[in-house]
Amino acid sequence: MFEALPEPKLDALVLVGQAFRADKRPDKLDLGVGVYRDAEGATPILEVVKKAEAQLQATQPTKSYLPPDGDPDFVSLMQKQILGSYDGRSAAVQAPGGTGAFHQALALLNKAGASGTIWVGTPTWPNHIPMAMHHGLAVETYEHYRIATQSQTFDLMVEALQTAKADDVILLHGCCHNPTGADLSAEQWHTIGDIIVHRGLIPLIDFAYQGFGRSSDEDAAGVRGLLSRVPRALVAASCSKSFSLYRERTGILIAQCSNSEEASRVGGTLQSLARLNYSNPPGHGAAIVRTILSDDGLRAAWQSELTQMRDRVRSIRLLLSEVGEARGLNLGFIKNQIGLFTTFDLTPAQAQTMGRDYAIHMPNTGRINIAGLTSKTVDRFVSALKTVSRR
Ligand SMILES: Cc1ncc(COP(=O)(O)O)c(C=O)c1O
């Protein structure tokens, strides 16, 4: 019966990874996968993570199962890290990475009988729309940002959401929008909050890059402000980037509910969904994060390493803008954006030419991971971009 399966569609980023691995040129660059890279092009384990791991190795009493909702200390520390504080009307569960948290959110919405429609601003992370469809939601899109003019299209977002119906879900990026680096301003978060309250919508916030744009608290300001104004919200957060824990699959889903009874029903439902899906989450990453967040010294060391990662990305943004201007390319928009990504106005064929002719691998959408560049490669990248965009 497997022969009846439709042809599988591989994610654009998986294809970039394959092309990169097959490329034998020594100067090849991978600007695809969304991981932080240092000036040597490596994605190192944070020093603070190694310290936490050493502590765990010496003291961890067991590798027995976690409960379906995960490590309770990890969950409460992360809730505080994300929300700033927490009250009794949130339910939260540990999840296998940000993707697992997003999956749990969609499964919960499905089970709760949400209207069946999710509003998604485009462009977006390539997994959002397929995952929403996989969970049976109908996807409505609006333009979040226009790559051709490198400008935000907030009016179109407002216009679209004003046609949304009660219980429709609205997907928001908490910070460091992937793939445009263009976040909502405080005023725009406020306007969206008004629409959510007025139309009875449910925000689902994907929060995968806290601390990669500005400080951890500044990056959380939009999310915290929104949650203080809306009755219900879901926040799917990841520790992959902020703690550099990618393969440890560490994340959390927070569900803000309208009261504590509702929170307890939602919490129980999330536990049963976890049990059905993966039974219980992986332990190691959560133990590392718990160890770091519960110790003032380790927490400060983590913040300092996070700042170094953020500063490096910021310096490459500035350099790209400068070198672009010097070469007659208008790349000034890059310095006004935040986080790991920006997207260029390239056709799929032009993006492929970057890989084929210049060994600079990026998805067909024209998105790049800024951290894939270094002060030594920016020049080469901008030259290739200039030649390719003229074709
Ligand atoms: C916007 C966004 N959401 C979620 C994720 C998933 O993160 P994780 O690796 O923790 O599953 C990513 C990863 O690249 C992302 O860019």
Coordinates of C-alpha atoms and ligand atoms in Angstrom, one line a residue:
M1 CA 0.0 0.0 0.0
F2 CA 2.9 2.4 0.5
E3 CA 3.1 2.7 -3.3
A4 CA -0.1 4.8 -3.1
L5 CA 1.6 7.4 -1.0
P6 CA 1.8 10.8 -2.8
E7 CA 5.3 12.1 -3.7
P8 CA 6.8 13.5 -0.4
K9 CA 7.5 17.2 -0.5
L10 CA 10.7 18.1 1.2
D11 CA 11.0 21.3 3.1
A12 CA 13.0 24.0 1.3
L13 CA 15.6 24.1 4.0
V14 CA 16.1 20.3 3.9
L15 CA 16.9 20.7 0.1
V16 CA 19.4 23.5 0.9
G17 CA 21.1 21.3 3.4
Q18 CA 21.3 18.5 0.8
A19 CA 22.8 20.8 -1.9
F20 CA 25.3 22.2 0.7
R21 CA 26.5 18.8 1.7
A22 CA 26.9 17.7 -2.0
D23 CA 28.9 20.8 -2.8
K24 CA 32.7 20.0 -2.8
R25 CA 33.9 23.6 -3.1
P26 CA 36.0 24.5 0.0
D27 CA 34.6 28.0 0.3
K28 CA 30.9 27.0 0.3
L29 CA 28.5 28.8 2.5
D30 CA 25.3 27.5 4.1
L31 CA 22.9 30.4 4.6
G32 CA 19.9 28.1 4.9
V33 CA 19.4 26.3 8.2
G34 CA 18.4 28.7 11.0
V35 CA 21.2 28.1 13.5
Y36 CA 23.5 30.7 15.0
R37 CA 27.0 30.5 13.7
D38 CA 30.1 32.1 15.2
A39 CA 32.9 33.9 13.3
E40 CA 34.4 30.5 12.4
G41 CA 31.1 29.3 11.0
A42 CA 30.6 26.9 13.9
T43 CA 27.5 26.4 16.1
P44 CA 29.3 25.8 19.4
I45 CA 27.8 24.5 22.6
L46 CA 27.5 27.5 25.0
E47 CA 30.1 27.4 27.9
V48 CA 27.3 27.8 30.3
V49 CA 25.6 24.8 28.9
K50 CA 28.8 22.8 29.4
K51 CA 28.9 23.9 33.0
A52 CA 25.3 23.0 33.6
E53 CA 25.9 19.6 31.9
A54 CA 28.9 19.0 34.2
Q55 CA 26.7 19.7 37.2
L56 CA 24.0 17.4 36.0
Q57 CA 26.5 14.6 35.3
A58 CA 27.7 14.9 38.9
T59 CA 24.3 15.1 40.5
Q60 CA 21.4 13.9 38.3
P61 CA 19.8 11.0 40.2
T62 CA 17.9 9.3 37.4
K63 CA 17.0 9.1 33.7
S64 CA 13.6 7.7 34.5
Y65 CA 10.6 9.2 32.5
L66 CA 9.4 12.7 33.0
P67 CA 5.7 13.2 33.3
P68 CA 3.8 14.0 30.1
D69 CA 3.8 17.8 30.9
G70 CA 7.6 17.7 31.5
D71 CA 10.0 19.0 34.2
P72 CA 7.9 21.2 36.5
D73 CA 10.8 23.4 37.5
F74 CA 11.8 23.9 33.8
V75 CA 8.2 24.8 33.1
S76 CA 7.8 27.4 35.8
L77 CA 11.2 29.0 35.2
M78 CA 10.6 29.3 31.5
Q79 CA 7.1 30.7 32.1
K80 CA 8.8 33.4 34.2
Q81 CA 11.5 33.9 31.5
I82 CA 8.9 34.4 28.8
L83 CA 6.1 36.1 30.6
G84 CA 8.1 38.1 33.2
S85 CA 5.7 36.8 35.9
Y86 CA 2.9 34.3 35.9
D87 CA -0.5 33.9 37.5
G88 CA -2.8 30.9 38.0
R89 CA -4.6 31.3 34.7
S90 CA -1.9 29.8 32.5
A91 CA -1.3 26.2 31.8
A92 CA 2.1 25.2 30.4
V93 CA 3.8 22.0 29.2
Q94 CA 7.3 21.2 28.2
A95 CA 7.4 20.2 24.5
P96 CA 10.0 18.7 22.1
G97 CA 11.4 22.0 20.8
G98 CA 9.5 25.0 19.4
T99 CA 8.1 22.7 16.7
G100 CA 6.7 20.3 19.3
A101 CA 5.2 23.2 21.2
F102 CA 3.6 24.6 18.0
H103 CA 2.3 21.1 17.3
Q104 CA 0.8 20.8 20.8
A105 CA -0.9 24.2 20.3
L106 CA -2.5 23.1 17.0
A107 CA -3.6 19.8 18.5
L108 CA -5.2 21.7 21.5
L109 CA -7.0 24.1 19.2
N110 CA -8.3 21.2 17.1
K111 CA -9.5 19.4 20.2
A112 CA -11.1 22.5 21.6
G113 CA -13.1 23.0 18.3
A114 CA -11.5 26.3 17.2
S115 CA -13.4 27.8 14.2
G116 CA -11.0 26.0 11.9
T117 CA -9.3 29.0 10.4
I118 CA -5.8 30.3 11.1
W119 CA -4.6 33.6 9.8
V120 CA -1.0 33.6 8.8
G121 CA 1.1 36.6 7.7
T122 CA 3.3 35.9 4.7
P123 CA 6.1 35.2 4.2
T124 CA 6.5 33.0 7.2
W125 CA 8.6 30.1 8.6
P126 CA 8.1 27.3 6.0
N127 CA 6.7 24.9 8.6
H128 CA 3.8 27.0 9.8
I129 CA 1.3 26.6 7.0
P130 CA 1.9 22.8 6.4
M131 CA 1.6 22.1 10.1
A132 CA -1.6 24.1 10.4
M133 CA -3.0 22.2 7.4
H134 CA -1.8 18.9 8.8
H135 CA -3.9 19.7 11.9
G136 CA -6.9 20.3 9.7
L137 CA -7.0 24.1 10.0
A138 CA -8.0 26.2 7.0
V139 CA -5.3 28.8 6.3
E140 CA -6.0 32.4 5.4
T141 CA -3.0 34.5 4.5
Y142 CA -2.3 38.2 4.4
E143 CA 0.9 40.0 3.5
H144 CA 3.0 40.8 6.6
Y145 CA 5.9 42.2 4.6
R146 CA 6.5 43.0 0.9
I147 CA 10.0 41.8 -0.1
A148 CA 9.8 43.6 -3.5
T149 CA 9.8 47.0 -1.7
Q150 CA 11.3 45.8 1.6
S151 CA 8.5 47.3 3.5
Q152 CA 6.0 46.2 6.1
T153 CA 2.4 46.0 5.0
F154 CA 0.7 46.5 8.4
D155 CA -2.5 48.0 6.8
L156 CA -3.1 44.8 4.9
M157 CA -2.7 42.8 8.1
V158 CA -5.3 45.0 9.9
E159 CA -7.6 44.9 6.9
A160 CA -7.4 41.1 6.8
L161 CA -7.9 40.6 10.5
Q162 CA -10.9 42.8 10.5
T163 CA -12.7 40.1 8.5
A164 CA -11.7 37.3 10.9
K165 CA -14.5 35.5 12.8
A166 CA -14.8 34.8 16.5
D167 CA -12.5 31.9 17.6
D168 CA -10.3 32.2 14.5
V169 CA -6.7 31.8 15.3
I170 CA -4.1 34.4 14.5
L171 CA -0.5 33.4 14.2
L172 CA 2.1 36.0 15.4
H173 CA 5.8 35.9 15.5
G174 CA 6.9 37.0 19.1
C175 CA 10.1 38.6 17.9
C176 CA 12.8 38.4 15.2
H177 CA 10.3 37.6 12.4
N178 CA 11.4 34.6 10.4
P179 CA 12.1 35.2 7.4
T180 CA 12.0 39.0 7.3
G181 CA 13.5 40.3 10.6
A182 CA 10.6 42.9 10.5
D183 CA 8.7 42.9 13.8
L184 CA 5.6 44.7 14.9
S185 CA 6.2 47.9 16.7
A186 CA 4.7 48.5 20.2
E187 CA 1.9 50.5 18.7
Q188 CA 1.2 47.8 16.1
W189 CA 1.1 45.1 18.9
H190 CA -1.5 47.4 20.6
T191 CA -3.6 47.7 17.5
I192 CA -3.5 43.9 16.9
G193 CA -4.5 43.4 20.6
D194 CA -7.5 45.6 20.0
I195 CA -8.6 43.6 17.0
I196 CA -8.1 40.3 18.9
V197 CA -10.3 41.5 21.8
H198 CA -12.9 43.1 19.6
R199 CA -13.3 40.1 17.2
G200 CA -12.8 37.4 19.8
L201 CA -9.7 35.9 18.1
I202 CA -7.1 33.5 19.7
P203 CA -3.5 34.6 19.2
L204 CA -0.9 31.8 18.7
I205 CA 2.5 33.3 19.2
D206 CA 5.6 31.5 17.9
F207 CA 8.4 32.7 20.1
A208 CA 11.6 31.0 18.9
Y209 CA 14.2 33.8 19.2
Q210 CA 13.9 35.5 22.6
G211 CA 17.1 37.5 23.1
F212 CA 18.3 37.3 19.5
G213 CA 16.9 40.7 18.5
R214 CA 17.3 42.8 21.6
S215 CA 17.5 41.9 25.3
S216 CA 15.4 39.0 26.5
D217 CA 13.0 41.4 28.2
E218 CA 12.8 43.7 25.2
D219 CA 12.1 40.9 22.8
A220 CA 9.3 39.7 25.1
A221 CA 7.7 43.1 25.4
G222 CA 5.2 42.6 22.5
V223 CA 4.1 39.2 23.8
R224 CA 3.8 40.3 27.4
G225 CA 1.8 43.4 26.4
L226 CA -0.5 41.4 24.3
L227 CA -1.1 38.8 26.9
S228 CA -1.9 41.5 29.5
R229 CA -4.8 42.6 27.3
V230 CA -6.3 39.4 25.8
P231 CA -8.3 36.8 27.7
R232 CA -6.7 33.8 25.9
A233 CA -3.5 33.2 24.1
L234 CA -1.0 30.4 23.2
V235 CA 2.7 30.9 23.2
A236 CA 4.9 28.2 21.6
A237 CA 8.5 28.9 22.6
S238 CA 11.8 27.3 21.8
C239 CA 15.1 27.0 23.7
S240 CA 16.9 25.9 20.5
K241 CA 18.3 29.2 19.6
S242 CA 18.5 31.2 22.8
F243 CA 20.3 28.3 24.6
S244 CA 21.9 26.8 21.5
L245 CA 20.3 23.5 22.4
Y246 CA 18.9 22.6 18.9
R247 CA 19.1 18.9 18.9
E248 CA 18.1 18.5 22.6
R249 CA 14.5 19.4 21.5
T250 CA 13.6 21.8 24.3
G251 CA 10.5 24.0 24.2
I252 CA 7.4 25.0 26.0
L253 CA 3.8 25.7 25.2
I254 CA 2.0 28.2 27.5
A255 CA -1.7 28.6 27.3
Q256 CA -3.2 31.7 28.9
C257 CA -6.8 30.9 29.8
S258 CA -9.6 33.1 31.0
N259 CA -9.6 31.7 34.6
S260 CA -7.9 29.0 36.7
E261 CA -10.5 26.3 36.1
E262 CA -10.1 26.7 32.4
A263 CA -6.3 26.6 32.9
S264 CA -6.6 23.3 34.7
R265 CA -8.8 21.8 32.0
V266 CA -6.4 23.0 29.3
G267 CA -3.4 21.7 31.3
G268 CA -4.9 18.2 31.6
T269 CA -5.8 18.2 27.9
L270 CA -2.2 19.1 27.0
Q271 CA -1.0 16.3 29.1
S272 CA -3.2 13.8 27.4
L273 CA -2.3 15.2 24.0
A274 CA 1.4 14.7 24.9
R275 CA 0.7 11.2 26.0
L276 CA -1.0 10.4 22.7
N277 CA 1.7 12.0 20.6
Y278 CA 5.1 11.3 22.2
S279 CA 4.2 10.2 25.8
N280 CA 6.6 12.5 27.6
P281 CA 9.2 15.0 26.4
P282 CA 13.0 14.6 26.3
G283 CA 14.7 15.4 29.6
H284 CA 18.3 16.6 29.0
G285 CA 17.7 20.0 27.4
A286 CA 15.1 20.9 30.0
A287 CA 17.4 19.9 32.8
I288 CA 20.2 22.1 31.4
V289 CA 17.8 25.1 31.1
R290 CA 16.4 24.5 34.6
T291 CA 20.0 24.4 36.0
I292 CA 20.9 27.7 34.2
L293 CA 17.8 29.6 35.1
S294 CA 17.7 28.5 38.7
D295 CA 21.3 29.8 39.5
D296 CA 22.0 33.5 39.4
G297 CA 25.6 33.1 38.3
L298 CA 24.8 30.7 35.5
R299 CA 21.9 32.8 34.4
A300 CA 24.2 35.9 34.1
A301 CA 26.8 33.8 32.2
W302 CA 24.0 32.7 29.8
Q303 CA 22.8 36.2 29.3
S304 CA 26.3 37.3 28.5
E305 CA 26.8 34.5 25.9
L306 CA 23.4 35.3 24.4
T307 CA 24.4 39.0 24.1
Q308 CA 27.6 38.0 22.3
M309 CA 25.6 35.9 19.8
R310 CA 23.1 38.8 19.3
D311 CA 25.9 41.4 18.9
R312 CA 27.7 39.3 16.2
V313 CA 24.5 39.0 14.2
R314 CA 23.9 42.8 14.6
S315 CA 27.5 43.6 13.4
I316 CA 27.0 41.5 10.3
R317 CA 23.7 43.3 9.6
L318 CA 25.5 46.6 9.8
L319 CA 28.3 45.4 7.6
L320 CA 25.9 44.0 5.0
S321 CA 24.1 47.3 4.9
E322 CA 27.4 49.3 4.6
V323 CA 29.0 47.0 2.0
G324 CA 25.8 47.0 0.0
E325 CA 25.6 50.8 0.0
A326 CA 29.2 51.0 -1.1
R327 CA 28.5 48.6 -4.0
G328 CA 25.4 50.5 -5.1
L329 CA 22.9 48.0 -3.7
N330 CA 20.2 49.4 -1.4
L331 CA 20.6 47.1 1.6
G332 CA 19.9 49.7 4.2
F333 CA 16.8 47.8 5.3
I334 CA 18.9 45.0 6.8
K335 CA 20.2 47.2 9.6
N336 CA 16.7 48.2 10.6
Q337 CA 15.6 44.5 11.0
I338 CA 16.4 42.2 13.9
G339 CA 17.2 38.5 14.5
L340 CA 18.8 35.9 12.3
F341 CA 17.1 36.4 9.0
T342 CA 16.5 38.7 6.1
T343 CA 15.0 38.0 2.7
F344 CA 16.2 39.4 -0.7
D345 CA 14.0 40.0 -3.7
L346 CA 15.4 37.2 -5.7
T347 CA 13.6 34.8 -8.1
P348 CA 13.9 31.1 -7.3
A349 CA 16.2 30.8 -10.3
Q350 CA 18.4 33.7 -9.0
A351 CA 18.6 32.1 -5.5
Q352 CA 19.7 28.8 -7.2
T353 CA 22.3 30.6 -9.1
M354 CA 23.8 31.8 -5.9
G355 CA 24.3 28.2 -4.9
R356 CA 25.3 26.8 -8.3
D357 CA 27.7 29.6 -9.4
Y358 CA 28.9 31.0 -6.1
A359 CA 28.6 28.2 -3.6
I360 CA 26.4 30.4 -1.5
H361 CA 23.5 28.1 -0.6
M362 CA 20.1 29.6 0.4
P363 CA 16.5 28.6 -0.1
N364 CA 14.6 29.6 -3.3
T365 CA 12.7 32.2 -1.3
G366 CA 15.8 34.4 -1.1
R367 CA 16.0 34.2 2.7
I368 CA 19.4 34.1 4.3
N369 CA 20.6 33.3 7.8
I370 CA 22.7 36.3 8.5
A371 CA 24.8 34.3 11.1
G372 CA 26.0 32.2 8.1
L373 CA 28.1 35.2 7.0
T374 CA 31.3 36.5 8.6
S375 CA 33.2 39.8 8.2
K376 CA 35.4 37.8 5.7
T377 CA 32.5 36.6 3.5
V378 CA 30.1 39.6 3.4
D379 CA 32.0 41.1 0.5
R380 CA 31.9 38.0 -1.5
F381 CA 28.2 37.6 -0.7
V382 CA 27.3 41.2 -1.8
S383 CA 29.3 40.8 -5.1
A384 CA 27.4 37.6 -5.9
L385 CA 24.1 39.2 -5.0
K386 CA 24.8 42.2 -7.1
T387 CA 25.7 40.1 -10.2
V388 CA 22.9 37.6 -9.7
S389 CA 20.2 40.2 -9.1
R390 CA 21.1 41.9 -12.4
R391 CA 20.4 38.8 -14.4
Ligands
LIG1 C1 9.9 30.8 13.6 C2 10.3 29.5 14.1 N1 9.5 28.8 14.8 C3 9.8 27.6 15.3 C4 11.0 27.0 15.1 C5 11.3 25.7 15.6 O1 12.2 25.6 16.6 P1 12.7 24.2 17.2 O2 14.0 23.9 16.5 O3 12.9 24.5 18.6 O4 11.7 23.2 16.9 C6 11.9 27.7 14.2 C7 13.2 27.1 13.9 O5 13.9 27.4 13.0 C8 11.5 29.0 13.7 O6 12.4 29.6 12.9

